[in-house]
Tab-separated table of C-alpha atoms in Angstrom:
chain	number	residue	atom	x	y	z
A	1	MET	CA	0.446	0.281	0.112
A	2	PRO	CA	1.270	3.364	-0.756
A	3	HIS	CA	1.001	4.893	2.556
A	4	ARG	CA	2.736	2.243	4.586
A	5	GLU	CA	6.388	3.733	4.191
A	6	SER	CA	5.031	7.095	5.267
A	7	VAL	CA	3.289	5.712	8.539
A	8	THR	CA	6.380	3.737	8.978
A	9	SER	CA	8.662	6.273	8.824
A	10	PHE	CA	6.476	9.161	10.871
A	11	GLY	CA	6.046	6.187	13.743
A	12	ASP	CA	9.164	4.647	13.913
A	13	SER	CA	11.778	7.634	13.098
A	14	GLY	CA	9.813	10.617	13.571
A	15	ARG	CA	10.578	12.049	9.879
A	16	MET	CA	7.179	13.968	8.953
A	17	PRO	CA	5.239	11.948	6.319
A	18	ASP	CA	4.045	12.669	3.110
A	19	PRO	CA	1.078	15.332	3.199
A	20	ALA	CA	-0.593	13.591	0.103
A	21	ALA	CA	-0.914	10.395	2.526
A	22	VAL	CA	-2.216	12.171	5.155
A	23	ARG	CA	-4.820	13.455	3.855
A	24	ARG	CA	-5.984	10.535	2.349
A	25	HIS	CA	-5.816	8.566	5.682
A	26	PRO	CA	-6.770	11.367	8.481
A	27	THR	CA	-7.677	8.565	10.913
A	28	LEU	CA	-4.612	6.450	10.395
A	29	PHE	CA	-2.369	8.975	11.104
A	30	ARG	CA	-3.995	10.761	14.223
A	31	ALA	CA	-3.803	7.448	16.058
A	32	VAL	CA	0.101	7.311	15.049
A	33	ARG	CA	0.052	10.486	16.634
A	34	ARG	CA	-1.629	9.569	19.671
A	35	ARG	CA	0.287	6.354	20.125
A	36	ARG	CA	3.777	8.343	19.937
A	37	ASN	CA	2.343	11.235	22.161
A	38	PRO	CA	-0.559	9.240	24.448
A	39	ARG	CA	-2.281	11.812	26.860
A	40	LEU	CA	-0.881	12.030	30.104
A	41	ARG	CA	-2.593	9.868	32.874
A	42	ARG	CA	-2.827	10.553	36.606
A	43	SER	CA	-0.197	7.516	37.667
A	44	ASP	CA	1.723	9.489	35.340
A	45	ILE	CA	2.646	12.498	37.220
A	46	THR	CA	4.392	12.662	40.359
A	47	VAL	CA	3.453	14.276	43.279
A	48	THR	CA	6.350	15.524	45.764
A	49	ASP	CA	6.405	14.814	49.591
A	50	GLU	CA	7.663	17.945	50.659
A	51	ARG	CA	9.261	16.512	54.073
A	52	ALA	CA	10.992	13.802	51.885
A	53	VAL	CA	12.304	16.423	49.441
A	54	ARG	CA	13.441	18.414	52.502
A	55	ARG	CA	15.451	15.780	54.024
A	56	ALA	CA	17.143	14.105	50.442
A	57	VAL	CA	18.103	18.405	50.162
A	58	LYS	CA	19.760	18.041	53.804
A	59	ALA	CA	21.333	15.185	52.679
A	60	ALA	CA	22.738	16.020	49.689
A	61	SER	CA	23.534	19.357	50.874
A	62	LEU	CA	25.645	17.865	53.211
A	63	GLY	CA	28.030	16.187	51.798
A	64	ASN	CA	28.281	19.010	49.308
A	65	ALA	CA	29.464	20.587	52.510
A	66	MET	CA	31.785	18.730	53.369
A	67	GLU	CA	33.366	18.072	49.922
A	68	TRP	CA	34.289	21.478	50.045
A	69	PHE	CA	35.216	21.611	53.318
A	70	ASP	CA	37.803	19.167	52.675
A	71	PHE	CA	38.893	20.793	49.399
A	72	GLY	CA	38.675	24.379	51.486
A	73	ILE	CA	41.586	22.786	53.871
A	74	TYR	CA	43.422	22.372	51.532
A	75	SER	CA	43.386	25.325	49.812
A	76	TYR	CA	43.777	27.419	52.884
A	77	LEU	CA	46.213	25.448	54.602
A	78	ALA	CA	48.386	25.810	51.391
A	79	ALA	CA	51.194	27.598	52.710
A	80	THR	CA	51.456	25.839	55.870
A	81	LEU	CA	51.244	22.929	53.684
A	82	GLY	CA	54.342	23.807	51.062
A	83	ARG	CA	55.940	24.005	54.116
A	84	VAL	CA	55.043	20.499	55.501
A	85	PHE	CA	55.747	18.462	52.714
A	86	PHE	CA	57.599	19.657	49.973
A	87	PRO	CA	60.481	22.036	52.124
A	88	SER	CA	62.414	24.028	50.018
A	89	GLY	CA	64.589	27.081	49.768
A	90	ASN	CA	61.941	29.445	47.633
A	91	ASP	CA	58.773	30.215	48.572
A	92	THR	CA	57.017	29.918	45.254
A	93	ALA	CA	58.621	26.939	44.866
A	94	GLN	CA	56.617	25.220	48.020
A	95	LEU	CA	53.352	26.654	47.229
A	96	LEU	CA	53.707	25.464	43.688
A	97	SER	CA	54.577	22.178	44.619
A	98	SER	CA	51.543	22.170	46.861
A	99	PHE	CA	49.087	23.594	44.084
A	100	ALA	CA	50.032	21.077	42.228
A	101	THR	CA	49.190	18.575	44.854
A	102	PHE	CA	46.184	20.582	45.204
A	103	ALA	CA	45.356	19.931	41.230
A	104	VAL	CA	46.921	16.319	41.621
A	105	ALA	CA	42.855	15.388	42.991
A	106	PHE	CA	41.233	16.613	40.262
A	107	LEU	CA	43.231	14.565	37.320
A	108	VAL	CA	41.465	11.585	38.462
A	109	ARG	CA	38.331	13.255	39.190
A	110	PRO	CA	36.958	12.473	35.051
A	111	LEU	CA	38.029	9.001	36.569
A	112	GLY	CA	35.680	8.885	39.023
A	113	GLY	CA	32.861	10.054	37.556
A	114	MET	CA	33.348	7.529	35.397
A	115	VAL	CA	33.345	4.738	37.983
A	116	PHE	CA	30.549	6.421	39.925
A	117	GLY	CA	28.582	8.043	37.720
A	118	PRO	CA	26.913	4.614	35.567
A	119	MET	CA	26.862	3.200	38.394
A	120	GLY	CA	24.717	5.580	40.005
A	121	ASP	CA	22.256	5.238	37.089
A	122	LYS	CA	22.346	1.629	37.193
A	123	ILE	CA	22.208	0.558	41.320
A	124	GLY	CA	20.679	3.491	42.668
A	125	ARG	CA	21.197	7.222	43.471
A	126	LYS	CA	21.419	6.878	47.156
A	127	LYS	CA	24.111	3.882	47.438
A	128	VAL	CA	26.640	5.182	45.694
A	129	LEU	CA	26.374	8.454	47.315
A	130	ALA	CA	26.999	7.057	50.462
A	131	LEU	CA	30.084	5.012	49.183
A	132	THR	CA	31.410	8.215	47.433
A	133	MET	CA	30.482	10.034	51.382
A	134	ILE	CA	32.697	6.951	53.193
A	135	LEU	CA	35.420	7.411	50.456
A	136	MET	CA	35.909	10.939	51.267
A	137	ALA	CA	36.132	11.160	54.773
A	138	ILE	CA	38.547	8.339	54.657
A	139	GLY	CA	41.000	9.663	52.398
A	140	THR	CA	40.513	13.103	54.267
A	141	ALA	CA	41.047	11.951	57.515
A	142	ALA	CA	44.099	10.183	56.683
A	143	ILE	CA	46.208	13.369	55.224
A	144	GLY	CA	45.667	14.458	59.318
A	145	LEU	CA	47.588	11.327	60.056
A	146	VAL	CA	50.072	11.115	57.548
A	147	PRO	CA	53.910	12.009	58.985
A	148	SER	CA	55.720	15.753	57.952
A	149	TYR	CA	59.031	15.449	55.278
A	150	SER	CA	61.058	16.264	58.355
A	151	ALA	CA	59.897	12.700	59.742
A	152	ILE	CA	59.851	10.083	56.833
A	153	GLY	CA	61.316	12.374	53.945
A	154	PHE	CA	60.348	11.330	49.841
A	155	TRP	CA	57.167	9.465	51.350
A	156	SER	CA	55.337	12.276	53.612
A	157	PRO	CA	54.483	13.916	50.218
A	158	VAL	CA	53.973	10.618	48.364
A	159	LEU	CA	51.068	9.656	50.890
A	160	LEU	CA	49.924	13.212	50.926
A	161	ILE	CA	49.424	12.910	46.804
A	162	LEU	CA	47.751	9.085	47.628
A	163	PHE	CA	45.532	10.502	49.694
A	164	ARG	CA	44.629	13.842	47.433
A	165	LEU	CA	44.053	11.373	44.821
A	166	LEU	CA	41.167	9.303	46.648
A	167	GLN	CA	39.447	12.516	47.862
A	168	GLY	CA	39.452	12.976	44.136
A	169	PHE	CA	38.163	9.832	42.644
A	170	SER	CA	35.271	9.459	45.110
A	171	THR	CA	34.510	13.417	44.899
A	172	GLY	CA	33.821	12.416	40.845
A	173	GLY	CA	30.716	10.595	42.078
A	174	GLU	CA	29.738	13.233	44.308
A	175	TYR	CA	28.481	16.820	43.006
A	176	GLY	CA	26.729	15.172	39.949
A	177	GLY	CA	24.966	12.428	42.308
A	178	ALA	CA	23.776	15.068	44.679
A	179	SER	CA	22.623	17.485	42.040
A	180	THR	CA	20.577	14.715	40.526
A	181	PHE	CA	19.503	13.487	44.103
A	182	ILE	CA	17.798	16.580	44.384
A	183	ALA	CA	16.618	17.807	41.121
A	184	GLU	CA	14.812	14.463	41.130
A	185	TYR	CA	13.670	14.625	44.160
A	186	ALA	CA	12.274	18.174	43.551
A	187	SER	CA	9.050	19.289	41.972
A	188	ASP	CA	9.003	21.090	38.112
A	189	ARG	CA	8.467	24.411	39.557
A	190	ARG	CA	11.006	24.231	42.812
A	191	ARG	CA	13.722	22.666	41.291
A	192	GLY	CA	15.830	25.996	41.426
A	193	PHE	CA	15.014	27.073	44.867
A	194	PHE	CA	15.588	23.376	46.129
A	195	GLY	CA	18.914	23.001	43.902
A	196	SER	CA	20.334	25.743	45.526
A	197	PHE	CA	20.406	24.482	48.770
A	198	LEU	CA	23.400	22.438	46.965
A	199	GLU	CA	25.362	25.679	46.425
A	200	LEU	CA	24.333	26.801	50.109
A	201	GLY	CA	26.460	23.618	50.822
A	202	THR	CA	29.348	24.280	48.839
A	203	LEU	CA	28.966	27.869	50.631
A	204	ALA	CA	29.041	26.588	54.261
A	205	GLY	CA	31.723	23.830	53.360
A	206	TYR	CA	34.385	26.883	52.358
A	207	THR	CA	32.920	29.091	55.166
A	208	GLY	CA	33.391	26.312	57.882
A	209	ALA	CA	36.692	25.483	56.679
A	210	ALA	CA	38.296	28.847	56.353
A	211	LEU	CA	36.824	29.752	59.666
A	212	LEU	CA	38.106	26.487	61.438
A	213	VAL	CA	41.777	27.328	59.968
A	214	THR	CA	42.032	31.373	60.670
A	215	VAL	CA	40.925	30.352	64.452
A	216	LEU	CA	43.612	27.613	64.796
A	217	THR	CA	45.915	30.039	63.074
A	218	ALA	CA	44.909	32.705	65.264
A	219	TRP	CA	44.869	30.573	68.423
A	220	LEU	CA	48.361	28.277	67.754
A	221	GLY	CA	50.384	30.359	66.153
A	222	PRO	CA	52.470	29.941	62.508
A	223	GLY	CA	54.988	27.050	64.563
A	224	THR	CA	52.359	25.073	66.163
A	225	MET	CA	50.304	24.807	62.908
A	226	ASP	CA	53.301	23.755	61.083
A	227	ALA	CA	54.186	21.513	63.712
A	228	TRP	CA	50.639	19.753	64.272
A	229	GLY	CA	48.240	22.261	64.226
A	230	TRP	CA	46.947	21.288	60.493
A	231	ARG	CA	46.047	18.053	60.686
A	232	VAL	CA	42.874	19.526	62.995
A	233	PRO	CA	40.641	20.432	60.337
A	234	PHE	CA	41.522	17.050	58.300
A	235	LEU	CA	40.520	14.946	61.321
A	236	THR	CA	37.118	16.899	61.784
A	237	ALA	CA	35.974	14.817	58.466
A	238	ALA	CA	35.791	11.925	60.026
A	239	PRO	CA	32.459	12.890	62.271
A	240	LEU	CA	30.931	14.843	59.330
A	241	GLY	CA	31.492	11.804	57.253
A	242	VAL	CA	29.544	9.463	59.614
A	243	ILE	CA	26.262	12.172	59.901
A	244	GLY	CA	26.570	12.356	56.315
A	245	ILE	CA	26.105	8.420	55.556
A	246	TYR	CA	24.090	8.370	58.258
A	247	LEU	CA	21.551	11.131	56.969
A	248	ARG	CA	21.888	9.514	53.218
A	249	LEU	CA	21.480	5.917	54.200
A	250	ARG	CA	17.900	6.613	55.260
A	251	LEU	CA	16.604	8.145	52.045
A	252	ASP	CA	14.450	6.274	49.989
A	253	ASP	CA	15.911	6.640	46.428
A	254	THR	CA	14.563	9.602	44.058
A	255	PRO	CA	10.802	8.939	42.653
A	256	ALA	CA	12.510	9.680	38.706
A	257	TYR	CA	14.956	6.952	39.041
A	258	LEU	CA	12.519	4.444	40.960
A	259	LYS	CA	10.209	5.372	38.298
A	260	LEU	CA	12.332	4.292	35.446
A	261	GLU	CA	12.818	0.848	36.746
A	262	GLU	CA	9.321	0.374	37.037
A	263	ALA	CA	8.339	-1.718	34.164
A	264	ASN	CA	4.895	-0.056	33.115
A	265	VAL	CA	6.025	3.635	33.181
A	266	HIS	CA	4.696	5.908	31.064
A	267	VAL	CA	6.602	8.828	29.874
A	268	PRO	CA	4.648	11.100	27.382
A	269	GLY	CA	6.820	12.469	24.663
A	270	ALA	CA	9.795	11.034	25.680
A	271	ALA	CA	12.224	8.210	24.227
A	272	GLU	CA	11.188	4.677	25.938
A	273	ALA	CA	13.247	3.998	29.109
A	274	PRO	CA	16.204	1.586	27.887
A	275	PRO	CA	16.726	-1.937	29.247
A	276	ALA	CA	18.677	-1.960	32.471
A	277	THR	CA	21.933	-3.571	30.635
A	278	ALA	CA	22.086	-0.114	28.897
A	279	ARG	CA	21.080	1.845	31.413
A	280	GLY	CA	24.184	4.083	32.611
A	281	ASP	CA	26.282	2.535	29.337
A	282	LEU	CA	29.601	5.082	29.316
A	283	ALA	CA	30.189	4.110	25.417
A	284	LYS	CA	26.376	5.093	24.921
A	285	ILE	CA	27.088	8.377	26.791
A	286	PHE	CA	29.806	9.788	24.610
A	287	ARG	CA	28.480	8.193	21.006
A	288	GLU	CA	24.222	9.592	21.569
A	289	HIS	CA	24.864	12.725	24.114
A	290	TRP	CA	27.932	14.092	23.408
A	291	ARG	CA	26.967	17.194	21.528
A	292	THR	CA	25.220	17.945	25.175
A	293	LEU	CA	28.293	16.698	26.685
A	294	GLY	CA	30.388	18.924	25.156
A	295	LEU	CA	28.194	21.794	25.823
A	296	CYS	CA	28.098	21.006	29.832
A	297	ILE	CA	32.112	20.665	29.850
A	298	ALA	CA	32.281	24.158	28.492
A	299	LEU	CA	29.206	25.277	31.164
A	300	VAL	CA	30.817	23.747	34.239
A	301	GLY	CA	34.716	24.912	32.834
A	302	ALA	CA	33.637	28.715	33.250
A	303	TYR	CA	31.901	28.329	36.337
A	304	ASN	CA	34.791	26.519	37.650
A	305	ILE	CA	37.348	28.591	36.863
A	306	THR	CA	35.605	31.883	38.367
A	307	ASP	CA	34.283	29.492	41.586
A	308	TYR	CA	37.616	28.306	42.295
A	309	MET	CA	39.532	31.744	41.683
A	310	LEU	CA	37.487	33.232	44.030
A	311	LEU	CA	36.964	30.366	46.784
A	312	SER	CA	39.977	28.842	46.563
A	313	TYR	CA	42.742	30.923	45.186
A	314	MET	CA	41.497	34.781	46.959
A	315	PRO	CA	43.399	33.699	50.778
A	316	THR	CA	46.409	33.459	48.789
A	317	TYR	CA	46.480	36.186	46.860
A	318	LEU	CA	45.983	38.249	49.846
A	319	SER	CA	48.717	37.150	51.525
A	320	ASP	CA	51.350	35.650	49.327
A	321	GLU	CA	50.789	39.110	46.183
A	322	LEU	CA	49.660	41.821	48.161
A	323	HIS	CA	51.862	40.223	52.160
A	324	TYR	CA	47.971	40.634	54.130
A	325	SER	CA	48.307	37.981	56.934
A	326	GLU	CA	46.921	34.906	56.371
A	327	THR	CA	44.617	35.449	58.896
A	328	HIS	CA	43.208	38.734	57.246
A	329	GLY	CA	42.494	36.918	53.812
A	330	LEU	CA	40.372	33.776	55.151
A	331	LEU	CA	38.506	36.801	57.341
A	332	MET	CA	37.601	39.338	54.151
A	333	LEU	CA	36.442	35.923	51.973
A	334	VAL	CA	34.166	34.181	55.402
A	335	ALA	CA	32.452	38.091	55.141
A	336	THR	CA	32.037	37.912	51.557
A	337	MET	CA	30.864	33.887	51.705
A	338	VAL	CA	28.177	34.989	54.102
A	339	VAL	CA	26.868	37.340	51.719
A	340	LEU	CA	26.447	35.401	49.837
A	341	MET	CA	24.940	32.207	51.685
A	342	LEU	CA	22.211	34.947	52.721
A	343	VAL	CA	21.284	34.726	49.163
A	344	ILE	CA	21.844	32.339	47.014
A	345	ASN	CA	18.569	30.930	48.220
A	346	GLN	CA	16.827	33.619	46.962
A	347	VAL	CA	18.613	33.643	43.630
A	348	GLY	CA	17.369	30.019	43.200
A	349	ARG	CA	14.198	30.970	43.743
A	350	LEU	CA	14.312	33.811	41.035
A	351	SER	CA	15.589	31.374	38.736
A	352	ASP	CA	12.852	28.922	38.734
A	353	ARG	CA	10.129	32.006	38.204
A	354	LEU	CA	12.659	34.039	35.570
A	355	GLY	CA	14.141	30.955	34.110
A	356	ARG	CA	17.835	29.414	34.296
A	357	LYS	CA	19.459	31.421	31.054
A	358	PRO	CA	19.326	34.857	32.795
A	359	LEU	CA	20.302	34.384	35.855
A	360	LEU	CA	23.549	32.223	34.437
A	361	MET	CA	23.755	35.130	31.652
A	362	THR	CA	23.688	37.577	33.606
A	363	GLY	CA	26.494	35.788	36.319
A	364	MET	CA	28.939	35.206	33.111
A	365	LEU	CA	28.528	38.497	32.293
A	366	GLY	CA	29.609	40.256	35.730
A	367	PHE	CA	32.624	37.936	35.371
A	368	LEU	CA	33.295	39.290	32.030
A	369	VAL	CA	32.541	43.110	32.603
A	370	LEU	CA	33.582	43.332	36.725
A	371	SER	CA	36.645	41.333	37.177
A	372	ALA	CA	39.406	43.819	36.216
A	373	PRO	CA	37.598	46.451	38.118
A	374	ALA	CA	37.482	44.415	40.910
A	375	PHE	CA	40.794	43.133	40.844
A	376	VAL	CA	42.345	47.524	40.851
A	377	LEU	CA	40.007	47.265	43.443
A	378	VAL	CA	41.435	44.072	45.367
A	379	ARG	CA	44.688	45.663	44.872
A	380	GLU	CA	44.313	49.151	46.355
A	381	GLY	CA	45.150	47.077	49.635
A	382	SER	CA	42.656	49.072	52.041
A	383	LEU	CA	40.048	46.812	53.578
A	384	PRO	CA	37.033	48.592	51.925
A	385	ALA	CA	38.037	48.551	48.432
A	386	ILE	CA	39.309	44.928	48.732
A	387	SER	CA	35.469	44.406	50.426
A	388	CYS	CA	34.188	46.036	47.804
A	389	GLY	CA	36.122	44.228	44.810
A	390	MET	CA	35.477	40.534	46.256
A	391	LEU	CA	31.541	41.696	46.622
A	392	MET	CA	31.634	42.323	43.236
A	393	LEU	CA	32.503	38.853	42.256
A	394	GLY	CA	30.925	37.200	44.820
A	395	LEU	CA	27.324	38.517	43.333
A	396	SER	CA	28.665	37.857	40.257
A	397	LEU	CA	29.665	33.989	41.295
A	398	VAL	CA	26.322	33.280	43.366
A	399	CYS	CA	24.275	34.185	40.188
A	400	LEU	CA	26.220	30.979	39.072
A	401	LEU	CA	26.459	28.937	42.011
A	402	GLY	CA	22.984	29.186	42.529
A	403	THR	CA	21.264	28.109	39.458
A	404	MET	CA	23.728	26.004	37.874
A	405	SER	CA	22.622	22.720	40.179
A	406	ALA	CA	18.873	22.600	38.529
A	407	ALA	CA	20.447	23.762	35.270
A	408	LEU	CA	22.885	20.955	34.441
A	409	PRO	CA	20.531	17.993	36.182
A	410	ALA	CA	18.134	19.063	33.107
A	411	MET	CA	20.179	19.289	30.764
A	412	PHE	CA	20.318	14.495	30.197
A	413	PRO	CA	17.477	12.191	30.340
A	414	THR	CA	17.153	10.297	33.693
A	415	SER	CA	18.517	7.230	32.201
A	416	VAL	CA	21.863	8.333	31.883
A	417	ARG	CA	21.957	11.293	33.702
A	418	TYR	CA	24.032	10.490	36.843
A	419	GLY	CA	26.943	9.065	34.274
A	420	SER	CA	26.772	11.953	31.927
A	421	LEU	CA	26.496	15.128	34.530
A	422	SER	CA	29.821	12.805	36.397
A	423	VAL	CA	31.334	12.818	33.320
A	424	GLY	CA	31.299	16.482	32.048
A	425	TYR	CA	31.791	18.045	35.503
A	426	ASN	CA	34.204	16.275	36.079
A	427	LEU	CA	36.178	16.561	32.964
A	428	ALA	CA	35.863	20.203	33.360
A	429	ALA	CA	36.495	20.457	36.936
A	430	SER	CA	39.480	18.388	35.960
A	431	LEU	CA	40.723	20.564	33.193
A	432	PHE	CA	39.975	24.165	34.401
A	433	GLY	CA	39.017	24.043	37.905
A	434	GLY	CA	41.233	22.391	40.110
A	435	THR	CA	44.070	23.986	37.843
A	436	THR	CA	43.092	27.327	38.413
A	437	PRO	CA	45.219	27.957	41.695
A	438	LEU	CA	48.049	26.252	39.723
A	439	VAL	CA	48.302	28.463	36.523
A	440	ILE	CA	47.079	31.471	38.358
A	441	THR	CA	49.937	31.695	40.357
A	442	ALA	CA	52.615	30.221	37.558
A	443	LEU	CA	51.254	33.104	35.443
A	444	ILE	CA	51.908	35.757	37.953
A	445	GLY	CA	55.368	34.276	38.192
A	446	ALA	CA	55.683	34.223	34.366
A	447	THR	CA	54.405	38.120	33.587
A	448	GLY	CA	55.043	39.750	37.005
A	449	SER	CA	51.267	40.990	36.766
A	450	GLU	CA	49.068	40.578	39.738
A	451	MET	CA	46.046	41.315	37.069
A	452	MET	CA	46.321	38.208	36.089
A	453	PRO	CA	43.752	36.465	38.127
A	454	ALA	CA	41.207	38.706	36.467
A	455	TYR	CA	41.909	38.554	33.060
A	456	TYR	CA	41.790	34.303	33.513
A	457	SER	CA	38.184	35.180	34.719
A	458	MET	CA	37.473	37.098	32.015
A	459	ALA	CA	38.786	34.573	29.154
A	460	ALA	CA	36.535	32.031	31.554
A	461	ALA	CA	33.462	34.193	31.143
A	462	VAL	CA	34.002	34.397	27.553
A	463	VAL	CA	33.601	30.756	26.929
A	464	GLY	CA	30.459	30.750	29.741
A	465	VAL	CA	28.652	33.543	27.783
A	466	VAL	CA	28.847	31.179	24.659
A	467	ALA	CA	27.527	28.391	26.081
A	468	VAL	CA	24.775	29.379	27.672
A	469	ALA	CA	23.535	31.575	24.991
A	470	CYS	CA	23.844	27.565	23.170
A	471	MET	CA	21.684	25.758	26.281
A	472	LYS	CA	17.652	25.300	26.015
A	473	GLU	CA	16.271	26.710	28.893
A	474	THR	CA	14.551	24.304	31.307
A	475	ALA	CA	12.659	25.697	34.384
A	476	ARG	CA	9.493	24.769	35.104
A	477	LYS	CA	9.523	21.486	33.126
A	478	PRO	CA	9.914	18.192	33.378
A	479	LEU	CA	13.154	16.598	33.346
A	480	ALA	CA	14.209	14.702	30.173
A	481	GLY	CA	13.140	11.346	30.277
A	482	SER	CA	10.585	11.817	33.364
A	483	PRO	CA	7.064	12.702	34.275
A	484	PRO	CA	6.136	16.033	35.515
A	485	SER	CA	6.310	16.209	39.066
A	486	VAL	CA	4.469	17.961	40.603
A	487	GLN	CA	3.888	19.667	44.954
A	488	SER	CA	-0.077	18.780	45.144
A	489	GLU	CA	-2.670	16.535	43.916
A	490	GLU	CA	-4.582	20.068	42.652
A	491	GLU	CA	-1.665	20.561	40.519
A	492	ALA	CA	-1.577	17.605	38.438
A	493	ALA	CA	-5.322	16.821	37.926
A	494	ALA	CA	-5.203	19.953	36.377
A	495	LEU	CA	-2.426	18.656	34.522
A	496	VAL	CA	-4.896	15.856	33.647
A	497	GLU	CA	-7.961	18.042	32.346
A	498	ALA	CA	-5.585	20.277	30.304
A	499	GLN	CA	-4.827	17.426	28.045
A	500	ALA	CA	-8.416	16.377	28.109
A	501	PRO	CA	-10.080	16.826	24.497
A	502	VAL	CA	-12.413	20.050	24.045
A	503	PRO	CA	-15.746	18.354	22.967
A	504	LYS	CA	-16.766	19.539	19.673
A	505	PHE	CA	-20.858	20.449	19.136
């Protein structure tokens, strides 16, 4: 029959049918369209449990806070660790060695993402997130037990690097899983608000690390800190890890993942769920989602450079380049981060209302336009000028922090979300984020220009502007490959009713 090929092509491959065939057989083609895009049933729609969502947000955010507490400690103790593990007559060489060890953890993050990400798509988000937290706590606490160079010589930096690698490997499964966990628990209309708590955890982790290091340095003094005081912040990770593991193991897996696991799941307008053996397939991620993966890497790379420049490198810049005391530099950063913590949830709420792209574009343009003036103010040296410069950078960053954890998970379908996001995020973090302190320190040493952090941030912001312009708006929409998620039965009923056919008289 002449229409058979047209119907098959339209129904199976998505190509548009022959218009003449549609005119000859309208009823047949309406049936094909209904089969490919069936109406929503009430059982398809997820109605979120507010208490369960808040428990999920708390567990995921605490894990993220612990991750950045661990990484923040290393950043803020970089000069001390350089003296303890890398003895040398050259202060710059010590600092570069310490930051190189900081960057080492990022070299294995993509490997951790490639292992834990697909595992989270296969066996569930909850189990993998508990495992990554266990490994992170072990790696961080172990660093606090490593003997100094003066005690065991060459083996001291070797052990430090080994445990940094364990930290980096476990972190590879953390952000992708935690952001996926919150995104899949939250309703479509409040995903930005709840997602912003993940980055609130980031700021809380950095702030906690900075405060602890500041208090210990002021209390113990540089000599005692070099002797044993630096160990205390690392050993603090052990009890924090126990609390985080307990909270995560109490949770059920995400509603979106459980829906995907159901054999009779029905997702209107989405590709059918792949079989269990294909879920989380790493080769499939690179083969079928490489365009989105590339966009994710560009977006996260720009975001990570600006993030690490301000939250990790800035105290070192203030102490080493502008000769502020380490304590003063950390206190200035803490004040900036407290301001960001006060507004970040409102940024997330605003992204639900205005969309992800406007907020992300504001943040990227902020770094492009304000980085140079901000560093001019920082270099001026007075407390008001430094505070104003750091606040300019911080308000640009909070537009990214408050939005990114909702925007990134929505880029990938549910069946490969954990794996794809873990791979993309950690490749970008490895190539650009973790190397930021090392690259900036090396650029300042090579050029003699103290404005290099500003120029580096501006270059990253250009990439970020292009990436944001190319991404799709996902606010207030269901996650790809998942049914709608709403807050109430009334909202679910309204969705179903909106699809009911209009009677013709």
